[in-house]
PDB file of C-alpha atoms in Angstrom:
ATOM      1  CA  MET A   1      -5.397-168.502  -9.908  1.00 54.00           C
ATOM      2  CA  ASP A   2      -4.997-170.670  -6.815  1.00 61.00           C
ATOM      3  CA  ASP A   3      -1.204-170.484  -7.121  1.00 65.00           C
ATOM      4  CA  ASP A   4      -1.308-166.686  -7.114  1.00 70.00           C
ATOM      5  CA  LEU A   5      -3.541-166.622  -4.041  1.00 65.00           C
ATOM      6  CA  GLU A   6      -1.302-169.127  -2.272  1.00 66.00           C
ATOM      7  CA  GLN A   7       1.808-167.087  -3.132  1.00 68.00           C
ATOM      8  CA  MET A   8       0.160-163.904  -1.821  1.00 66.00           C
ATOM      9  CA  LEU A   9      -0.716-165.628   1.453  1.00 60.00           C
ATOM     10  CA  ILE A  10       2.843-166.891   1.855  1.00 64.00           C
ATOM     11  CA  ASN A  11       4.265-163.407   1.141  1.00 62.00           C
ATOM     12  CA  SER A  12       1.903-161.759   3.623  1.00 64.00           C
ATOM     13  CA  ALA A  13       2.771-164.349   6.290  1.00 59.00           C
ATOM     14  CA  LEU A  14       6.486-163.693   5.749  1.00 57.00           C
ATOM     15  CA  LEU A  15       5.901-159.966   5.979  1.00 56.00           C
ATOM     16  CA  LEU A  16       3.941-160.338   9.219  1.00 54.00           C
ATOM     17  CA  SER A  17       6.614-162.522  10.792  1.00 55.00           C
ATOM     18  CA  THR A  18       9.291-159.959   9.848  1.00 54.00           C
ATOM     19  CA  VAL A  19       7.269-157.117  11.360  1.00 50.00           C
ATOM     20  CA  ALA A  20       6.606-159.164  14.495  1.00 51.00           C
ATOM     21  CA  ARG A  21      10.326-159.827  14.924  1.00 52.00           C
ATOM     22  CA  LEU A  22      11.045-156.101  14.732  1.00 51.00           C
ATOM     23  CA  TRP A  23       8.516-155.311  17.472  1.00 56.00           C
ATOM     24  CA  ILE A  24       9.595-158.042  19.897  1.00 58.00           C
ATOM     25  CA  ALA A  25      11.589-156.750  22.857  1.00 60.00           C
ATOM     26  CA  PRO A  26      15.238-157.817  22.963  1.00 63.00           C
ATOM     27  CA  LYS A  27      16.096-160.776  25.166  1.00 74.00           C
ATOM     28  CA  GLN A  28      19.096-159.029  26.653  1.00 86.00           C
ATOM     29  CA  LYS A  29      19.528-155.388  27.492  1.00 89.00           C
ATOM     30  CA  ILE A  30      21.626-153.305  29.808  1.00 91.00           C
ATOM     31  CA  ARG A  31      19.862-150.544  31.747  1.00 93.00           C
ATOM     32  CA  ILE A  32      22.127-147.871  33.211  1.00 94.00           C
ATOM     33  CA  LYS A  33      20.755-145.316  35.654  1.00 95.00           C
ATOM     34  CA  LEU A  34      22.993-142.344  36.393  1.00 95.00           C
ATOM     35  CA  ARG A  35      22.598-139.903  39.280  1.00 95.00           C
ATOM     36  CA  SER A  36      24.494-136.684  39.891  1.00 95.00           C
ATOM     37  CA  TYR A  37      24.175-133.340  41.632  1.00 95.00           C
ATOM     38  CA  TRP A  38      25.741-131.528  38.691  1.00 94.00           C
ATOM     39  CA  VAL A  39      24.148-131.509  35.211  1.00 94.00           C
ATOM     40  CA  PRO A  40      27.289-131.064  33.007  1.00 94.00           C
ATOM     41  CA  LEU A  41      28.928-133.992  34.779  1.00 94.00           C
ATOM     42  CA  ILE A  42      26.020-136.361  34.120  1.00 94.00           C
ATOM     43  CA  GLU A  43      25.680-135.211  30.484  1.00 94.00           C
ATOM     44  CA  ASP A  44      29.381-135.868  29.853  1.00 94.00           C
ATOM     45  CA  SER A  45      29.091-139.334  31.409  1.00 94.00           C
ATOM     46  CA  CYS A  46      26.045-140.117  29.241  1.00 94.00           C
ATOM     47  CA  LYS A  47      27.985-139.100  26.146  1.00 95.00           C
ATOM     48  CA  GLN A  48      30.902-141.400  27.096  1.00 94.00           C
ATOM     49  CA  ILE A  49      28.576-144.365  27.654  1.00 94.00           C
ATOM     50  CA  MET A  50      26.673-143.758  24.403  1.00 94.00           C
ATOM     51  CA  ASP A  51      29.907-143.479  22.391  1.00 93.00           C
ATOM     52  CA  ALA A  52      31.300-146.682  23.914  1.00 93.00           C
ATOM     53  CA  ALA A  53      28.102-148.581  23.128  1.00 92.00           C
ATOM     54  CA  ARG A  54      27.781-147.238  19.591  1.00 91.00           C
ATOM     55  CA  ASN A  55      31.402-148.090  18.768  1.00 92.00           C
ATOM     56  CA  THR A  56      30.568-151.760  19.377  1.00 91.00           C
ATOM     57  CA  ASN A  57      27.436-151.649  17.142  1.00 89.00           C
ATOM     58  CA  ALA A  58      24.963-151.976  20.015  1.00 90.00           C
ATOM     59  CA  LYS A  59      21.659-150.185  19.687  1.00 90.00           C
ATOM     60  CA  THR A  60      21.158-147.500  22.324  1.00 91.00           C
ATOM     61  CA  MET A  61      18.113-145.714  23.639  1.00 91.00           C
ATOM     62  CA  GLY A  62      18.442-142.555  25.667  1.00 84.00           C
ATOM     63  CA  PRO A  63      19.633-140.753  27.631  1.00 93.00           C
ATOM     64  CA  VAL A  64      16.146-140.305  29.047  1.00 94.00           C
ATOM     65  CA  PRO A  65      15.945-137.513  31.634  1.00 95.00           C
ATOM     66  CA  LEU A  66      14.134-138.737  34.728  1.00 95.00           C
ATOM     67  CA  PRO A  67      12.475-136.342  37.203  1.00 96.00           C
ATOM     68  CA  THR A  68      14.869-134.342  39.342  1.00 95.00           C
ATOM     69  CA  LYS A  69      14.586-135.079  43.038  1.00 96.00           C
ATOM     70  CA  LYS A  70      14.782-132.022  45.267  1.00 96.00           C
ATOM     71  CA  ARG A  71      15.571-132.473  48.980  1.00 96.00           C
ATOM     72  CA  ILE A  72      15.019-129.378  51.108  1.00 96.00           C
ATOM     73  CA  TYR A  73      16.607-128.975  54.532  1.00 95.00           C
ATOM     74  CA  CYS A  74      15.216-126.410  56.959  1.00 93.00           C
ATOM     75  CA  VAL A  75      17.642-125.086  59.577  1.00 91.00           C
ATOM     76  CA  LEU A  76      16.947-122.583  62.386  1.00 91.00           C
ATOM     77  CA  LYS A  77      18.974-119.375  62.096  1.00 88.00           C
ATOM     78  CA  SER A  78      19.325-118.976  65.840  1.00 87.00           C
ATOM     79  CA  PRO A  79      19.720-121.826  68.324  1.00 83.00           C
ATOM     80  CA  HIS A  80      17.592-120.320  71.134  1.00 83.00           C
ATOM     81  CA  VAL A  81      15.304-117.525  69.903  1.00 82.00           C
ATOM     82  CA  HIS A  82      13.607-116.397  66.671  1.00 79.00           C
ATOM     83  CA  LYS A  83      12.034-119.746  65.848  1.00 80.00           C
ATOM     84  CA  ASP A  84      10.321-118.240  62.794  1.00 85.00           C
ATOM     85  CA  ALA A  85      13.624-117.320  61.131  1.00 89.00           C
ATOM     86  CA  ARG A  86      15.007-120.260  59.171  1.00 90.00           C
ATOM     87  CA  PHE A  87      17.455-121.080  56.389  1.00 92.00           C
ATOM     88  CA  HIS A  88      16.366-123.383  53.585  1.00 94.00           C
ATOM     89  CA  PHE A  89      18.952-125.480  51.734  1.00 96.00           C
ATOM     90  CA  GLU A  90      18.245-127.834  48.860  1.00 96.00           C
ATOM     91  CA  ILE A  91      20.044-130.612  47.043  1.00 96.00           C
ATOM     92  CA  ARG A  92      18.904-131.473  43.522  1.00 96.00           C
ATOM     93  CA  THR A  93      19.620-134.971  42.239  1.00 96.00           C
ATOM     94  CA  HIS A  94      19.536-135.186  38.440  1.00 96.00           C
ATOM     95  CA  GLN A  95      18.938-138.607  36.868  1.00 96.00           C
ATOM     96  CA  ARG A  96      19.376-140.116  33.400  1.00 96.00           C
ATOM     97  CA  LEU A  97      18.421-143.547  32.050  1.00 95.00           C
ATOM     98  CA  ILE A  98      20.257-145.313  29.203  1.00 95.00           C
ATOM     99  CA  ASP A  99      19.201-148.627  27.645  1.00 93.00           C
ATOM    100  CA  ILE A 100      21.667-150.647  25.576  1.00 92.00           C
ATOM    101  CA  LEU A 101      19.893-153.226  23.425  1.00 89.00           C
ATOM    102  CA  TYR A 102      21.575-156.305  21.966  1.00 87.00           C
ATOM    103  CA  PRO A 103      24.866-155.929  23.878  1.00 90.00           C
ATOM    104  CA  THR A 104      27.860-158.038  22.922  1.00 89.00           C
ATOM    105  CA  ALA A 105      30.851-159.091  24.998  1.00 91.00           C
ATOM    106  CA  GLN A 106      32.822-156.302  23.361  1.00 93.00           C
ATOM    107  CA  THR A 107      30.154-153.802  24.495  1.00 92.00           C
ATOM    108  CA  ILE A 108      30.377-154.980  28.090  1.00 91.00           C
ATOM    109  CA  ASP A 109      34.197-154.827  28.016  1.00 92.00           C
ATOM    110  CA  SER A 110      34.160-151.269  26.671  1.00 92.00           C
ATOM    111  CA  LEU A 111      31.661-150.194  29.341  1.00 92.00           C
ATOM    112  CA  MET A 112      33.732-151.780  32.105  1.00 92.00           C
ATOM    113  CA  GLN A 113      36.842-149.889  30.958  1.00 92.00           C
ATOM    114  CA  LEU A 114      35.154-146.467  31.048  1.00 91.00           C
ATOM    115  CA  ASP A 115      36.552-144.007  33.560  1.00 90.00           C
ATOM    116  CA  LEU A 116      33.560-141.968  34.700  1.00 89.00           C
ATOM    117  CA  PRO A 117      33.956-138.872  36.892  1.00 88.00           C
ATOM    118  CA  ALA A 118      33.661-139.237  40.662  1.00 88.00           C
ATOM    119  CA  GLY A 119      30.414-137.276  41.034  1.00 87.00           C
ATOM    120  CA  VAL A 120      28.294-139.687  38.984  1.00 85.00           C
TER     121      VAL A 120
END
């Protein structure tokens, strides 16, 4: 009876240590933050990065869409009169976040060799 109880305790301790290892954050990770004014461009770049990381058996998380920043510029229509008449221009900056967990040297090499578009 004592042997069975002891074996159950050992099995439960092994199970707990396995679960704890799965929940521990990785010691190394690569965090990539992309910014672009154009959504298709940033989505294509995210796809290239994810494919390069997955081909080297690294675990990836993302792309996580971050809040879009909107900068509004107010410009007077006329230089001297009609101060109430104005043009409003805006620039939207779209952002994505990609985490690569457990990267290897091969992962880093493949990421360094990527040719991303100029607007990212």
